[in-house]
Amino acid sequence: MKAISKKFRLTKKVFSFPYILFLLLFVVVPLVLILVNAFLDADKHLTFDNFKVFFGSASSMIVLGNSLLVGVITTLLCLLIGYPVAYILSNMSSGRMLVLLYVLPMFINFLIRTLATKAIFMALDVELGMGTVLFGMVYNYLPFMIMPLHTTISGIDKSYIEAAQDLGANKATVFLKTTLPLSVSGIISGITMVFIPTISTYAISQLLSNGKIFLFGDSIQLSFEQGLYGVGSIMSLVMLAFVLVSNLIMNKFNRNSDAVRRSLW
Amino acid sequence: MKKSLKTFCAAIAVVVLLLPALCACNGAGGTSSSGRDTLTIYNWEDYIDKTLLSEFETYYRDVTGRSLSITYTTFDTNETMMTKVLENDANVDLICPSEYAIEKLLVAGKLENHNDLLKRVRPELDKIAERKANAAEGDPIKDFDPTFAGMSSLTSNGDGKIEGKVMDAIRLNFSSIEGVAGKEGAVDMTQYMVPYMYGTLGILYNKDVISEEELDKYGWGVLWNVENNEKLENKILMKDSVRDTYVCALFYMYEYDLVPEKYKGKYKTAQELINVTDDEMLEAAEKILTEQREHIAGYEVDFGKDDMLNNLVYADFAWSGDALWAVEESWDDEREDYRLGYYCPFGVSDEGRVRYSNIFYDGWVIPTTVKNPLAALMFLDYICRPEKAIRNSVEIGYTCAVAKQLLMENDEVAEYLAENDYDVDEYYADEGRFPEINEYLGVMRDFGAKNEALVNMWQRAKSGDGVDMSLLIVLAVIIGGIALAIGIYFLADAARLRPRKLRDSDDKTE
């Protein structure tokens, strides 16, 4: 007993071990596997052909382009819809409760929600296609935009706004010169929260277009399902690269702004 | 720091070492920790009458004197199942794949020869035979046949209880498979599988929109809406499954002479055409499938039946079992007729067009991971009995591989069909259910190394010709809108900065 207690000390660090172990097993190891698979062919020999297959075909670039466009449009739409909502809600005394209403749909599994959306479109005789996919994306990811925005905007010190008003700025100027710059950190975390999942999503596009709209996530899924691990791994790596790049850009923005560093996420 | 690092590494090592051990100790030797025998079945979703499972448990106890607990797990595509089995992730006793997947698993050395297994369980069978000899008359054990005479996979038994034509079709393609891992020379696949169900690929259609004459006239062209039926446009569903959709494109191209010049009229049987995966053919198929995108509602593997029943679409490229199930569901009391129908285009049309289609077989195989070979063999023998086979058939819609003659002779079968509101004669006369197996139906093989090219073709066909223009337009509109808003703001700002009237500033000071 003495020997054990000598070796093992219950320090603060010890509490991080379970999580580090979890990270290693379920994040680092799979990533390494993907990296290894990207360089193997079907018979497990070292090859670079997978890169040729992916980067050499116009169709994979088209799919990637479509996905990025869908991601950008969804993010912009979420921002355009979400910002006014978050702004109005944070100025209301009952705002916290109302935000809950926006988050409430997230309590239901998103597949069920998407299937329900599809049923509604079918009942209204709306033809499934790109329009319905975009709707589904915005609908599913809007809460991820509103939440960080609401937290940031309601965290802004009211005295800045009062000061601006006292100095004679009209409403638009007050908004543009104080509220907007001070909420940049919220906008950025909102964009990250929406853009990254949208470029990798596949269930929404598949369900809301009867499989006619084929996005990058669908492509990855098809590759893995058909046992093309090499190409699938490369696609996953490309996706990872996009996630990292967008994160880097967002971080840069965030550092440059001297906004209130407070966000839910 | 160093010490904690060491403890940490040790912890990882312990976990890594323990994981396989933890998994392995689960149910080793076909006997679970509670002392009961186990049997793990890995089957398609909705592909068995589940009451048979518990009945088999009782039967097993009656025969062997030991209790059995069945674990029933499912897969949704052959590919998911194969991935698991090939990566040794599936600890199961019985699997029910399609013929080409069986071939692939066999080549990979993942399947057991049923004859070898029979030898392995011989001592247990002898014990059972002894029990049988001592059992009283009327004991269920008396029904048990220790030679498994009904099973087609045990060579001495020939076709067993299985339909001869089905066995012939399987033998034609799979009786000598080369290059099986761990085996010298050719291997006969029929010794590794017991056929379970079979079916065809065809068209599930809505009788109000498509008439039988149209189907006879246009055949596979219906799925490309060649007659430009306005009601049908954008109301067609295709399968979101590479192999099925590819062969559908092949059949359509061959019927309408759209194959590249050198292939025209070249194939005298469906079998010759169905496994062609030359680059030129793939290219032609890609073009045809891209073109088809303009006419169809989408791709599905599961909701097609429901959409057809709900009148959301009017034609669906379907597997016969699914289709027959949907047809039965579509009974309309007012019209006293079915709203849907199933049509499998094969044979020569009145205009002289040659139509081919696919016939597929699903069969039971026993993987090398088998822990309870006796229970696995007994289960196969059990579900090959006509009175059990028909229950599966009625439940799932596909045609069971048990010989039609045996089904027709069996009183229990007739009784069961009548109980389920079938007209017995009509049931056996249904061409969709019991197709005449001839040279116009072909069996798909594993495409092997060509599979990758096929998947890539499918990816291209699905991704379309270019970036979606509507997306660019939407993006332009959004950015334009934002630019406009900013512009208006600056204009307003500029307007505000104009020299003002005195009254304005008076207001302000207030």
GROMACS .gro file of C-alpha atoms in nm, chain B residues 122-291:
model
  170
  387ARG     CA    1  -2.050  -3.601  -3.637
  388PRO     CA    2  -1.993  -3.711  -3.270
  389GLU     CA    3  -2.272  -3.482  -3.154
  390LEU     CA    4  -2.501  -3.611  -3.429
  391ASP     CA    5  -2.428  -3.968  -3.322
  392LYS     CA    6  -2.533  -3.880  -2.971
  393ILE     CA    7  -2.854  -3.730  -3.104
  394ALA     CA    8  -2.918  -4.039  -3.315
  395GLU     CA    9  -2.885  -4.244  -3.000
  396ARG     CA   10  -3.133  -4.021  -2.819
  397LYS     CA   11  -3.365  -4.050  -3.116
  398ALA     CA   12  -3.353  -4.429  -3.106
  399ASN     CA   13  -3.445  -4.428  -2.739
  400ALA     CA   14  -3.713  -4.163  -2.767
  401ALA     CA   15  -4.079  -4.247  -2.743
  402GLU     CA   16  -4.305  -4.229  -3.046
  403GLY     CA   17  -4.437  -3.876  -3.105
  404ASP     CA   18  -4.135  -3.704  -2.955
  405PRO     CA   19  -4.033  -3.408  -3.176
  406ILE     CA   20  -3.685  -3.559  -3.202
  407LYS     CA   21  -3.830  -3.824  -3.431
  408ASP     CA   22  -3.864  -3.555  -3.702
  409PHE     CA   23  -3.494  -3.487  -3.693
  410ASP     CA   24  -3.288  -3.622  -3.980
  411PRO     CA   25  -2.922  -3.651  -3.876
  412THR     CA   26  -2.814  -3.673  -4.243
  413PHE     CA   27  -2.967  -3.333  -4.328
  414ALA     CA   28  -3.109  -3.474  -4.650
  415GLY     CA   29  -3.285  -3.148  -4.735
  416MET     CA   30  -2.971  -2.940  -4.759
  417SER     CA   31  -2.837  -2.876  -5.104
  418SER     CA   32  -2.488  -2.789  -4.980
  419LEU     CA   33  -2.411  -3.143  -4.865
  420THR     CA   34  -2.289  -3.286  -5.193
  421SER     CA   35  -2.437  -3.630  -5.165
  422ASN     CA   36  -2.782  -3.475  -5.154
  423GLY     CA   37  -2.784  -3.301  -5.493
  424ASP     CA   38  -3.058  -3.040  -5.498
  425GLY     CA   39  -3.204  -3.142  -5.165
  426LYS     CA   40  -3.528  -2.958  -5.111
  427ILE     CA   41  -3.417  -2.667  -5.328
  428GLU     CA   42  -3.572  -2.586  -5.666
  429GLY     CA   43  -3.369  -2.761  -5.935
  430LYS     CA   44  -3.367  -2.461  -6.171
  431VAL     CA   45  -3.235  -2.235  -5.898
  432MET     CA   46  -2.955  -2.478  -5.825
  433ASP     CA   47  -2.877  -2.507  -6.197
  434ALA     CA   48  -2.850  -2.131  -6.232
  435ILE     CA   49  -2.616  -2.112  -5.934
  436ARG     CA   50  -2.406  -2.403  -6.060
  437LEU     CA   51  -2.380  -2.242  -6.402
  438ASN     CA   52  -2.196  -1.947  -6.253
  439PHE     CA   53  -2.046  -2.056  -5.927
  440SER     CA   54  -1.963  -2.426  -5.945
  441SER     CA   55  -1.591  -2.373  -6.002
  442ILE     CA   56  -1.443  -2.071  -5.836
  443GLU     CA   57  -1.070  -2.023  -5.870
  444GLY     CA   58  -0.829  -1.858  -5.635
  445VAL     CA   59  -1.004  -1.926  -5.307
  446ALA     CA   60  -0.776  -1.837  -5.017
  447GLY     CA   61  -0.626  -2.147  -4.858
  448LYS     CA   62  -0.763  -2.388  -5.122
  449GLU     CA   63  -0.599  -2.553  -5.420
  450GLY     CA   64  -0.782  -2.554  -5.751
  451ALA     CA   65  -1.144  -2.474  -5.816
  452VAL     CA   66  -1.404  -2.472  -5.540
  453ASP     CA   67  -1.773  -2.551  -5.577
  454MET     CA   68  -1.965  -2.269  -5.412
  455THR     CA   69  -2.282  -2.477  -5.379
  456GLN     CA   70  -2.111  -2.667  -5.097
  457TYR     CA   71  -2.079  -2.343  -4.903
  458MET     CA   72  -2.433  -2.210  -4.928
  459VAL     CA   73  -2.796  -2.306  -4.901
  460PRO     CA   74  -3.021  -2.094  -5.124
  461TYR     CA   75  -3.282  -1.906  -4.925
  462MET     CA   76  -3.474  -1.665  -5.144
  463TYR     CA   77  -3.460  -1.549  -5.502
  464GLY     CA   78  -3.605  -1.263  -5.695
  465THR     CA   79  -3.579  -1.051  -6.004
  466LEU     CA   80  -3.520  -0.684  -6.084
  467GLY     CA   81  -3.814  -0.512  -6.242
  468ILE     CA   82  -4.051  -0.221  -6.236
  469LEU     CA   83  -4.310  -0.152  -5.968
  470TYR     CA   84  -4.569   0.066  -6.138
  471ASN     CA   85  -4.892   0.247  -6.072
  472LYS     CA   86  -5.169   0.100  -6.284
  473ASP     CA   87  -5.345   0.437  -6.322
  474VAL     CA   88  -5.043   0.599  -6.483
  475ILE     CA   89  -4.881   0.315  -6.674
  476SER     CA   90  -5.080   0.052  -6.859
  477GLU     CA   91  -4.965  -0.300  -6.925
  478GLU     CA   92  -4.952  -0.227  -7.298
  479GLU     CA   93  -4.710   0.058  -7.230
  480LEU     CA   94  -4.493  -0.169  -7.018
  481ASP     CA   95  -4.489  -0.433  -7.291
  482LYS     CA   96  -4.404  -0.171  -7.549
  483TYR     CA   97  -4.139   0.031  -7.367
  484GLY     CA   98  -3.986  -0.220  -7.123
  485TRP     CA   99  -3.691  -0.072  -6.937
  486GLY     CA  100  -3.751   0.254  -7.123
  487VAL     CA  101  -4.029   0.328  -6.875
  488LEU     CA  102  -3.761   0.420  -6.620
  489TRP     CA  103  -3.619   0.675  -6.866
  490ASN     CA  104  -3.970   0.790  -6.956
  491VAL     CA  105  -3.898   0.735  -7.327
  492GLU     CA  106  -4.262   0.786  -7.419
  493ASN     CA  107  -4.258   1.131  -7.253
  494ASN     CA  108  -4.557   1.050  -7.038
  495GLU     CA  109  -4.622   1.383  -6.867
  496LYS     CA  110  -4.764   1.223  -6.555
  497LEU     CA  111  -4.457   1.006  -6.517
  498GLU     CA  112  -4.196   1.281  -6.560
  499ASN     CA  113  -4.005   1.331  -6.233
  500LYS     CA  114  -4.212   1.060  -6.069
  501ILE     CA  115  -3.967   0.772  -6.111
  502LEU     CA  116  -3.745   0.630  -5.839
  503MET     CA  117  -3.418   0.450  -5.903
  504LYS     CA  118  -3.213   0.238  -5.663
  505ASP     CA  119  -2.935   0.415  -5.476
  506SER     CA  120  -2.720   0.107  -5.527
  507VAL     CA  121  -2.434   0.101  -5.774
  508ARG     CA  122  -2.465  -0.252  -5.902
  509ASP     CA  123  -2.840  -0.259  -5.952
  510THR     CA  124  -2.853   0.079  -6.121
  511TYR     CA  125  -2.560  -0.010  -6.346
  512VAL     CA  126  -2.718  -0.330  -6.472
  513CYS     CA  127  -3.044  -0.145  -6.522
  514ALA     CA  128  -2.856   0.098  -6.746
  515LEU     CA  129  -2.704  -0.200  -6.930
  516PHE     CA  130  -3.045  -0.359  -6.987
  517TYR     CA  131  -3.193  -0.030  -7.109
  518MET     CA  132  -2.902   0.042  -7.342
  519TYR     CA  133  -2.913  -0.307  -7.486
  520GLU     CA  134  -3.288  -0.296  -7.537
  521TYR     CA  135  -3.272   0.037  -7.720
  522ASP     CA  136  -2.945  -0.029  -7.905
  523LEU     CA  137  -2.767   0.249  -7.719
  524VAL     CA  138  -2.460   0.041  -7.636
  525PRO     CA  139  -2.138   0.134  -7.816
  526GLU     CA  140  -2.130   0.003  -8.174
  527LYS     CA  141  -1.912  -0.302  -8.109
  528TYR     CA  142  -2.148  -0.441  -7.843
  529LYS     CA  143  -2.466  -0.423  -8.051
  530GLY     CA  144  -2.638  -0.758  -8.084
  531LYS     CA  145  -2.334  -0.929  -7.938
  532TYR     CA  146  -2.490  -1.091  -7.635
  533LYS     CA  147  -2.720  -1.386  -7.688
  534THR     CA  148  -2.805  -1.435  -7.321
  535ALA     CA  149  -2.850  -1.207  -7.023
  536GLN     CA  150  -2.563  -1.385  -6.855
  537GLU     CA  151  -2.316  -1.266  -7.118
  538LEU     CA  152  -2.425  -0.905  -7.092
  539ILE     CA  153  -2.478  -0.862  -6.723
  540ASN     CA  154  -2.115  -0.879  -6.609
  541VAL     CA  155  -1.963  -0.658  -6.880
  542THR     CA  156  -1.765  -0.381  -6.712
  543ASP     CA  157  -1.542  -0.260  -6.998
  544ASP     CA  158  -1.444   0.105  -6.983
  545GLU     CA  159  -1.644   0.186  -7.295
  546MET     CA  160  -1.954   0.030  -7.147
  547LEU     CA  161  -1.903   0.219  -6.821
  548GLU     CA  162  -1.870   0.543  -7.013
  549ALA     CA  163  -2.191   0.477  -7.204
  550ALA     CA  164  -2.371   0.385  -6.882
  551GLU     CA  165  -2.250   0.705  -6.716
  552LYS     CA  166  -2.399   0.909  -6.998
  553ILE     CA  167  -2.729   0.722  -6.980
  554LEU     CA  168  -2.751   0.755  -6.602
  555THR     CA  169  -2.663   1.127  -6.608
  556GLU     CA  170  -2.936   1.173  -6.866
   0.00000   0.00000   0.00000
